[in-house]
Amino acid sequence: LRGELGQVEVERLIESIRGFGAVEQALREAEAYVRRGADLLDGLPADGRDYREALEGLARYIIQRTT
């Protein structure tokens, strides 16, 4: 794309992206990464529990705020 897009072009582009299910697919992939990350965090020592909960909470918040 060259130059700046006008409001109409931006709205059409957003509709196209949503129409192809790209947003939903991206959210599914993000959720899978969060689950995988949470599984990996399970390996932290017991004294790292607070950090694990904070990291997992942050990741889930980021996904939830986009929906």
PDB file of N, CA and C in Angstrom:
ATOM      1  N   LEU A   1       0.837  -1.181   0.000  1.00  0.00           N
ATOM      2  CA  LEU A   1       0.000   0.000   0.000  1.00  0.00           C
ATOM      3  C   LEU A   1       0.878   1.238   0.000  1.00  0.00           C
ATOM      4  N   ARG A   2       0.443   2.205  -0.748  1.00  0.00           N
ATOM      5  CA  ARG A   2       1.207   3.454  -0.812  1.00  0.00           C
ATOM      6  C   ARG A   2       0.333   4.596  -0.338  1.00  0.00           C
ATOM      7  N   GLY A   3       0.954   5.527   0.328  1.00  0.00           N
ATOM      8  CA  GLY A   3       0.207   6.682   0.803  1.00  0.00           C
ATOM      9  C   GLY A   3      -0.661   6.333   1.993  1.00  0.00           C
ATOM     10  N   GLU A   4      -1.473   7.274   2.346  1.00  0.00           N
ATOM     11  CA  GLU A   4      -2.360   7.081   3.486  1.00  0.00           C
ATOM     12  C   GLU A   4      -3.714   6.583   3.012  1.00  0.00           C
ATOM     13  N   LEU A   5      -4.335   5.782   3.856  1.00  0.00           N
ATOM     14  CA  LEU A   5      -5.672   5.277   3.556  1.00  0.00           C
ATOM     15  C   LEU A   5      -6.710   6.214   4.149  1.00  0.00           C
ATOM     16  N   GLY A   6      -7.787   6.373   3.439  1.00  0.00           N
ATOM     17  CA  GLY A   6      -8.893   7.151   3.968  1.00  0.00           C
ATOM     18  C   GLY A   6      -9.746   6.299   4.880  1.00  0.00           C
ATOM     19  N   GLN A   7     -10.702   6.908   5.534  1.00  0.00           N
ATOM     20  CA  GLN A   7     -11.578   6.202   6.475  1.00  0.00           C
ATOM     21  C   GLN A   7     -12.329   5.058   5.804  1.00  0.00           C
ATOM     22  N   VAL A   8     -12.810   5.275   4.598  1.00  0.00           N
ATOM     23  CA  VAL A   8     -13.560   4.244   3.878  1.00  0.00           C
ATOM     24  C   VAL A   8     -12.669   3.042   3.592  1.00  0.00           C
ATOM     25  N   GLU A   9     -11.449   3.294   3.154  1.00  0.00           N
ATOM     26  CA  GLU A   9     -10.529   2.185   2.867  1.00  0.00           C
ATOM     27  C   GLU A   9     -10.168   1.419   4.127  1.00  0.00           C
ATOM     28  N   VAL A  10      -9.979   2.128   5.209  1.00  0.00           N
ATOM     29  CA  VAL A  10      -9.655   1.471   6.476  1.00  0.00           C
ATOM     30  C   VAL A  10     -10.817   0.589   6.917  1.00  0.00           C
ATOM     31  N   GLU A  11     -12.035   1.107   6.820  1.00  0.00           N
ATOM     32  CA  GLU A  11     -13.210   0.314   7.217  1.00  0.00           C
ATOM     33  C   GLU A  11     -13.359  -0.916   6.340  1.00  0.00           C
ATOM     34  N   ARG A  12     -13.112  -0.783   5.053  1.00  0.00           N
ATOM     35  CA  ARG A  12     -13.191  -1.945   4.147  1.00  0.00           C
ATOM     36  C   ARG A  12     -12.128  -2.972   4.500  1.00  0.00           C
ATOM     37  N   LEU A  13     -10.953  -2.512   4.799  1.00  0.00           N
ATOM     38  CA  LEU A  13      -9.872  -3.408   5.177  1.00  0.00           C
ATOM     39  C   LEU A  13     -10.210  -4.163   6.459  1.00  0.00           C
ATOM     40  N   ILE A  14     -10.734  -3.470   7.447  1.00  0.00           N
ATOM     41  CA  ILE A  14     -11.138  -4.111   8.700  1.00  0.00           C
ATOM     42  C   ILE A  14     -12.241  -5.142   8.446  1.00  0.00           C
ATOM     43  N   GLU A  15     -13.207  -4.802   7.626  1.00  0.00           N
ATOM     44  CA  GLU A  15     -14.279  -5.746   7.295  1.00  0.00           C
ATOM     45  C   GLU A  15     -13.719  -6.991   6.617  1.00  0.00           C
ATOM     46  N   SER A  16     -12.762  -6.812   5.727  1.00  0.00           N
ATOM     47  CA  SER A  16     -12.144  -7.952   5.045  1.00  0.00           C
ATOM     48  C   SER A  16     -11.423  -8.858   6.020  1.00  0.00           C
ATOM     49  N   ILE A  17     -10.666  -8.248   6.919  1.00  0.00           N
ATOM     50  CA  ILE A  17      -9.921  -9.032   7.906  1.00  0.00           C
ATOM     51  C   ILE A  17     -10.886  -9.818   8.784  1.00  0.00           C
ATOM     52  N   ARG A  18     -11.936  -9.166   9.231  1.00  0.00           N
ATOM     53  CA  ARG A  18     -12.929  -9.856  10.068  1.00  0.00           C
ATOM     54  C   ARG A  18     -13.671 -10.925   9.267  1.00  0.00           C
ATOM     55  N   GLY A  19     -13.953 -10.630   8.011  1.00  0.00           N
ATOM     56  CA  GLY A  19     -14.682 -11.574   7.157  1.00  0.00           C
ATOM     57  C   GLY A  19     -13.940 -12.873   6.934  1.00  0.00           C
ATOM     58  N   PHE A  20     -12.623 -12.812   6.921  1.00  0.00           N
ATOM     59  CA  PHE A  20     -11.819 -14.008   6.727  1.00  0.00           C
ATOM     60  C   PHE A  20     -11.563 -14.757   8.028  1.00  0.00           C
ATOM     61  N   GLY A  21     -12.031 -14.227   9.139  1.00  0.00           N
ATOM     62  CA  GLY A  21     -11.848 -14.888  10.428  1.00  0.00           C
ATOM     63  C   GLY A  21     -10.451 -14.718  11.000  1.00  0.00           C
ATOM     64  N   ALA A  22      -9.719 -13.742  10.498  1.00  0.00           N
ATOM     65  CA  ALA A  22      -8.337 -13.541  10.942  1.00  0.00           C
ATOM     66  C   ALA A  22      -8.251 -13.166  12.417  1.00  0.00           C
ATOM     67  N   VAL A  23      -9.182 -12.354  12.889  1.00  0.00           N
ATOM     68  CA  VAL A  23      -9.154 -11.932  14.290  1.00  0.00           C
ATOM     69  C   VAL A  23      -9.383 -13.130  15.207  1.00  0.00           C
ATOM     70  N   GLU A  24     -10.364 -13.938  14.877  1.00  0.00           N
ATOM     71  CA  GLU A  24     -10.662 -15.109  15.701  1.00  0.00           C
ATOM     72  C   GLU A  24      -9.501 -16.087  15.697  1.00  0.00           C
ATOM     73  N   GLN A  25      -8.898 -16.277  14.526  1.00  0.00           N
ATOM     74  CA  GLN A  25      -7.750 -17.183  14.432  1.00  0.00           C
ATOM     75  C   GLN A  25      -6.585 -16.664  15.263  1.00  0.00           C
ATOM     76  N   ALA A  26      -6.329 -15.380  15.190  1.00  0.00           N
ATOM     77  CA  ALA A  26      -5.233 -14.791  15.973  1.00  0.00           C
ATOM     78  C   ALA A  26      -5.485 -14.957  17.469  1.00  0.00           C
ATOM     79  N   LEU A  27      -6.739 -14.784  17.893  1.00  0.00           N
ATOM     80  CA  LEU A  27      -7.059 -14.966  19.315  1.00  0.00           C
ATOM     81  C   LEU A  27      -6.884 -16.417  19.742  1.00  0.00           C
ATOM     82  N   ARG A  28      -7.287 -17.358  18.887  1.00  0.00           N
ATOM     83  CA  ARG A  28      -7.099 -18.779  19.207  1.00  0.00           C
ATOM     84  C   ARG A  28      -5.609 -19.097  19.359  1.00  0.00           C
ATOM     85  N   GLU A  29      -4.806 -18.556  18.461  1.00  0.00           N
ATOM     86  CA  GLU A  29      -3.367 -18.796  18.547  1.00  0.00           C
ATOM     87  C   GLU A  29      -2.777 -18.161  19.798  1.00  0.00           C
ATOM     88  N   ALA A  30      -3.209 -16.963  20.129  1.00  0.00           N
ATOM     89  CA  ALA A  30      -2.716 -16.291  21.339  1.00  0.00           C
ATOM     90  C   ALA A  30      -3.097 -17.091  22.578  1.00  0.00           C
ATOM     91  N   GLU A  31      -4.320 -17.600  22.613  1.00  0.00           N
ATOM     92  CA  GLU A  31      -4.762 -18.402  23.755  1.00  0.00           C
ATOM     93  C   GLU A  31      -3.932 -19.674  23.872  1.00  0.00           C
ATOM     94  N   ALA A  32      -3.584 -20.275  22.746  1.00  0.00           N
ATOM     95  CA  ALA A  32      -2.744 -21.474  22.773  1.00  0.00           C
ATOM     96  C   ALA A  32      -1.361 -21.147  23.340  1.00  0.00           C
ATOM     97  N   TYR A  33      -0.807 -19.988  22.959  1.00  0.00           N
ATOM     98  CA  TYR A  33       0.487 -19.582  23.513  1.00  0.00           C
ATOM     99  C   TYR A  33       0.390 -19.341  25.015  1.00  0.00           C
ATOM    100  N   VAL A  34      -0.702 -18.755  25.462  1.00  0.00           N
ATOM    101  CA  VAL A  34      -0.882 -18.521  26.896  1.00  0.00           C
ATOM    102  C   VAL A  34      -0.956 -19.855  27.640  1.00  0.00           C
ATOM    103  N   ARG A  35      -1.707 -20.801  27.100  1.00  0.00           N
ATOM    104  CA  ARG A  35      -1.798 -22.120  27.746  1.00  0.00           C
ATOM    105  C   ARG A  35      -0.428 -22.788  27.800  1.00  0.00           C
ATOM    106  N   ARG A  36       0.299 -22.725  26.687  1.00  0.00           N
ATOM    107  CA  ARG A  36       1.633 -23.329  26.637  1.00  0.00           C
ATOM    108  C   ARG A  36       2.564 -22.639  27.642  1.00  0.00           C
ATOM    109  N   GLY A  37       2.505 -21.336  27.701  1.00  0.00           N
ATOM    110  CA  GLY A  37       3.325 -20.596  28.652  1.00  0.00           C
ATOM    111  C   GLY A  37       2.987 -20.949  30.080  1.00  0.00           C
ATOM    112  N   ALA A  38       1.695 -21.079  30.374  1.00  0.00           N
ATOM    113  CA  ALA A  38       1.263 -21.452  31.723  1.00  0.00           C
ATOM    114  C   ALA A  38       1.780 -22.842  32.081  1.00  0.00           C
ATOM    115  N   ASP A  39       1.750 -23.752  31.115  1.00  0.00           N
ATOM    116  CA  ASP A  39       2.283 -25.094  31.361  1.00  0.00           C
ATOM    117  C   ASP A  39       3.773 -25.035  31.688  1.00  0.00           C
ATOM    118  N   LEU A  40       4.501 -24.205  30.960  1.00  0.00           N
ATOM    119  CA  LEU A  40       5.935 -24.072  31.217  1.00  0.00           C
ATOM    120  C   LEU A  40       6.204 -23.419  32.568  1.00  0.00           C
ATOM    121  N   LEU A  41       5.348 -22.477  32.955  1.00  0.00           N
ATOM    122  CA  LEU A  41       5.514 -21.813  34.240  1.00  0.00           C
ATOM    123  C   LEU A  41       5.253 -22.764  35.404  1.00  0.00           C
ATOM    124  N   ASP A  42       4.513 -23.833  35.152  1.00  0.00           N
ATOM    125  CA  ASP A  42       4.269 -24.820  36.213  1.00  0.00           C
ATOM    126  C   ASP A  42       5.578 -25.398  36.743  1.00  0.00           C
ATOM    127  N   GLY A  43       6.627 -25.326  35.939  1.00  0.00           N
ATOM    128  CA  GLY A  43       7.913 -25.863  36.348  1.00  0.00           C
ATOM    129  C   GLY A  43       8.693 -24.971  37.299  1.00  0.00           C
ATOM    130  N   LEU A  44       8.181 -23.779  37.565  1.00  0.00           N
ATOM    131  CA  LEU A  44       8.869 -22.883  38.505  1.00  0.00           C
ATOM    132  C   LEU A  44       8.816 -23.457  39.916  1.00  0.00           C
ATOM    133  N   PRO A  45       9.851 -23.178  40.695  1.00  0.00           N
ATOM    134  CA  PRO A  45       9.832 -23.639  42.086  1.00  0.00           C
ATOM    135  C   PRO A  45       8.660 -23.018  42.849  1.00  0.00           C
ATOM    136  N   ALA A  46       8.296 -23.659  43.937  1.00  0.00           N
ATOM    137  CA  ALA A  46       7.153 -23.201  44.731  1.00  0.00           C
ATOM    138  C   ALA A  46       7.312 -21.750  45.177  1.00  0.00           C
ATOM    139  N   ASP A  47       8.536 -21.318  45.445  1.00  0.00           N
ATOM    140  CA  ASP A  47       8.710 -19.940  45.899  1.00  0.00           C
ATOM    141  C   ASP A  47       8.570 -18.934  44.745  1.00  0.00           C
ATOM    142  N   GLY A  48       8.394 -19.423  43.510  1.00  0.00           N
ATOM    143  CA  GLY A  48       8.158 -18.545  42.365  1.00  0.00           C
ATOM    144  C   GLY A  48       6.698 -18.455  41.976  1.00  0.00           C
ATOM    145  N   ARG A  49       5.835 -18.960  42.842  1.00  0.00           N
ATOM    146  CA  ARG A  49       4.400 -19.002  42.536  1.00  0.00           C
ATOM    147  C   ARG A  49       3.815 -17.616  42.260  1.00  0.00           C
ATOM    148  N   ASP A  50       4.203 -16.638  43.040  1.00  0.00           N
ATOM    149  CA  ASP A  50       3.681 -15.281  42.844  1.00  0.00           C
ATOM    150  C   ASP A  50       4.039 -14.754  41.458  1.00  0.00           C
ATOM    151  N   TYR A  51       5.264 -15.038  41.023  1.00  0.00           N
ATOM    152  CA  TYR A  51       5.691 -14.591  39.693  1.00  0.00           C
ATOM    153  C   TYR A  51       4.890 -15.300  38.600  1.00  0.00           C
ATOM    154  N   ARG A  52       4.695 -16.596  38.813  1.00  0.00           N
ATOM    155  CA  ARG A  52       3.934 -17.386  37.840  1.00  0.00           C
ATOM    156  C   ARG A  52       2.523 -16.824  37.697  1.00  0.00           C
ATOM    157  N   GLU A  53       1.872 -16.591  38.816  1.00  0.00           N
ATOM    158  CA  GLU A  53       0.505 -16.075  38.790  1.00  0.00           C
ATOM    159  C   GLU A  53       0.445 -14.697  38.142  1.00  0.00           C
ATOM    160  N   ALA A  54       1.433 -13.869  38.402  1.00  0.00           N
ATOM    161  CA  ALA A  54       1.468 -12.528  37.810  1.00  0.00           C
ATOM    162  C   ALA A  54       1.635 -12.609  36.294  1.00  0.00           C
ATOM    163  N   LEU A  55       2.561 -13.441  35.834  1.00  0.00           N
ATOM    164  CA  LEU A  55       2.789 -13.584  34.396  1.00  0.00           C
ATOM    165  C   LEU A  55       1.572 -14.166  33.687  1.00  0.00           C
ATOM    166  N   GLU A  56       0.994 -15.185  34.278  1.00  0.00           N
ATOM    167  CA  GLU A  56      -0.188 -15.801  33.672  1.00  0.00           C
ATOM    168  C   GLU A  56      -1.362 -14.820  33.662  1.00  0.00           C
ATOM    169  N   GLY A  57      -1.535 -14.096  34.739  1.00  0.00           N
ATOM    170  CA  GLY A  57      -2.610 -13.110  34.803  1.00  0.00           C
ATOM    171  C   GLY A  57      -2.439 -12.019  33.762  1.00  0.00           C
ATOM    172  N   LEU A  58      -1.223 -11.565  33.575  1.00  0.00           N
ATOM    173  CA  LEU A  58      -0.948 -10.540  32.564  1.00  0.00           C
ATOM    174  C   LEU A  58      -1.272 -11.050  31.167  1.00  0.00           C
ATOM    175  N   ALA A  59      -0.846 -12.253  30.864  1.00  0.00           N
ATOM    176  CA  ALA A  59      -1.111 -12.822  29.542  1.00  0.00           C
ATOM    177  C   ALA A  59      -2.611 -12.972  29.302  1.00  0.00           C
ATOM    178  N   ARG A  60      -3.326 -13.464  30.288  1.00  0.00           N
ATOM    179  CA  ARG A  60      -4.780 -13.620  30.125  1.00  0.00           C
ATOM    180  C   ARG A  60      -5.483 -12.271  30.001  1.00  0.00           C
ATOM    181  N   TYR A  61      -5.012 -11.277  30.733  1.00  0.00           N
ATOM    182  CA  TYR A  61      -5.591  -9.937  30.645  1.00  0.00           C
ATOM    183  C   TYR A  61      -5.439  -9.373  29.238  1.00  0.00           C
ATOM    184  N   ILE A  62      -4.265  -9.544  28.666  1.00  0.00           N
ATOM    185  CA  ILE A  62      -4.018  -9.014  27.326  1.00  0.00           C
ATOM    186  C   ILE A  62      -4.982  -9.628  26.321  1.00  0.00           C
ATOM    187  N   ILE A  63      -5.213 -10.914  26.421  1.00  0.00           N
ATOM    188  CA  ILE A  63      -6.136 -11.577  25.498  1.00  0.00           C
ATOM    189  C   ILE A  63      -7.563 -11.119  25.758  1.00  0.00           C
ATOM    190  N   GLN A  64      -7.969 -11.060  27.015  1.00  0.00           N
ATOM    191  CA  GLN A  64      -9.350 -10.688  27.341  1.00  0.00           C
ATOM    192  C   GLN A  64      -9.676  -9.266  26.957  1.00  0.00           C
ATOM    193  N   ARG A  65      -8.730  -8.377  27.057  1.00  0.00           N
ATOM    194  CA  ARG A  65      -9.031  -6.970  26.735  1.00  0.00           C
ATOM    195  C   ARG A  65      -9.180  -6.744  25.238  1.00  0.00           C
ATOM    196  N   THR A  66      -8.732  -7.697  24.433  1.00  0.00           N
ATOM    197  CA  THR A  66      -8.864  -7.550  22.986  1.00  0.00           C
ATOM    198  C   THR A  66     -10.165  -8.144  22.462  1.00  0.00           C
ATOM    199  N   THR A  67     -10.884  -8.829  23.329  1.00  0.00           N
ATOM    200  CA  THR A  67     -12.141  -9.443  22.858  1.00  0.00           C
ATOM    201  C   THR A  67     -13.327  -8.566  23.209  1.00  0.00           C
TER     202      THR A  67
END
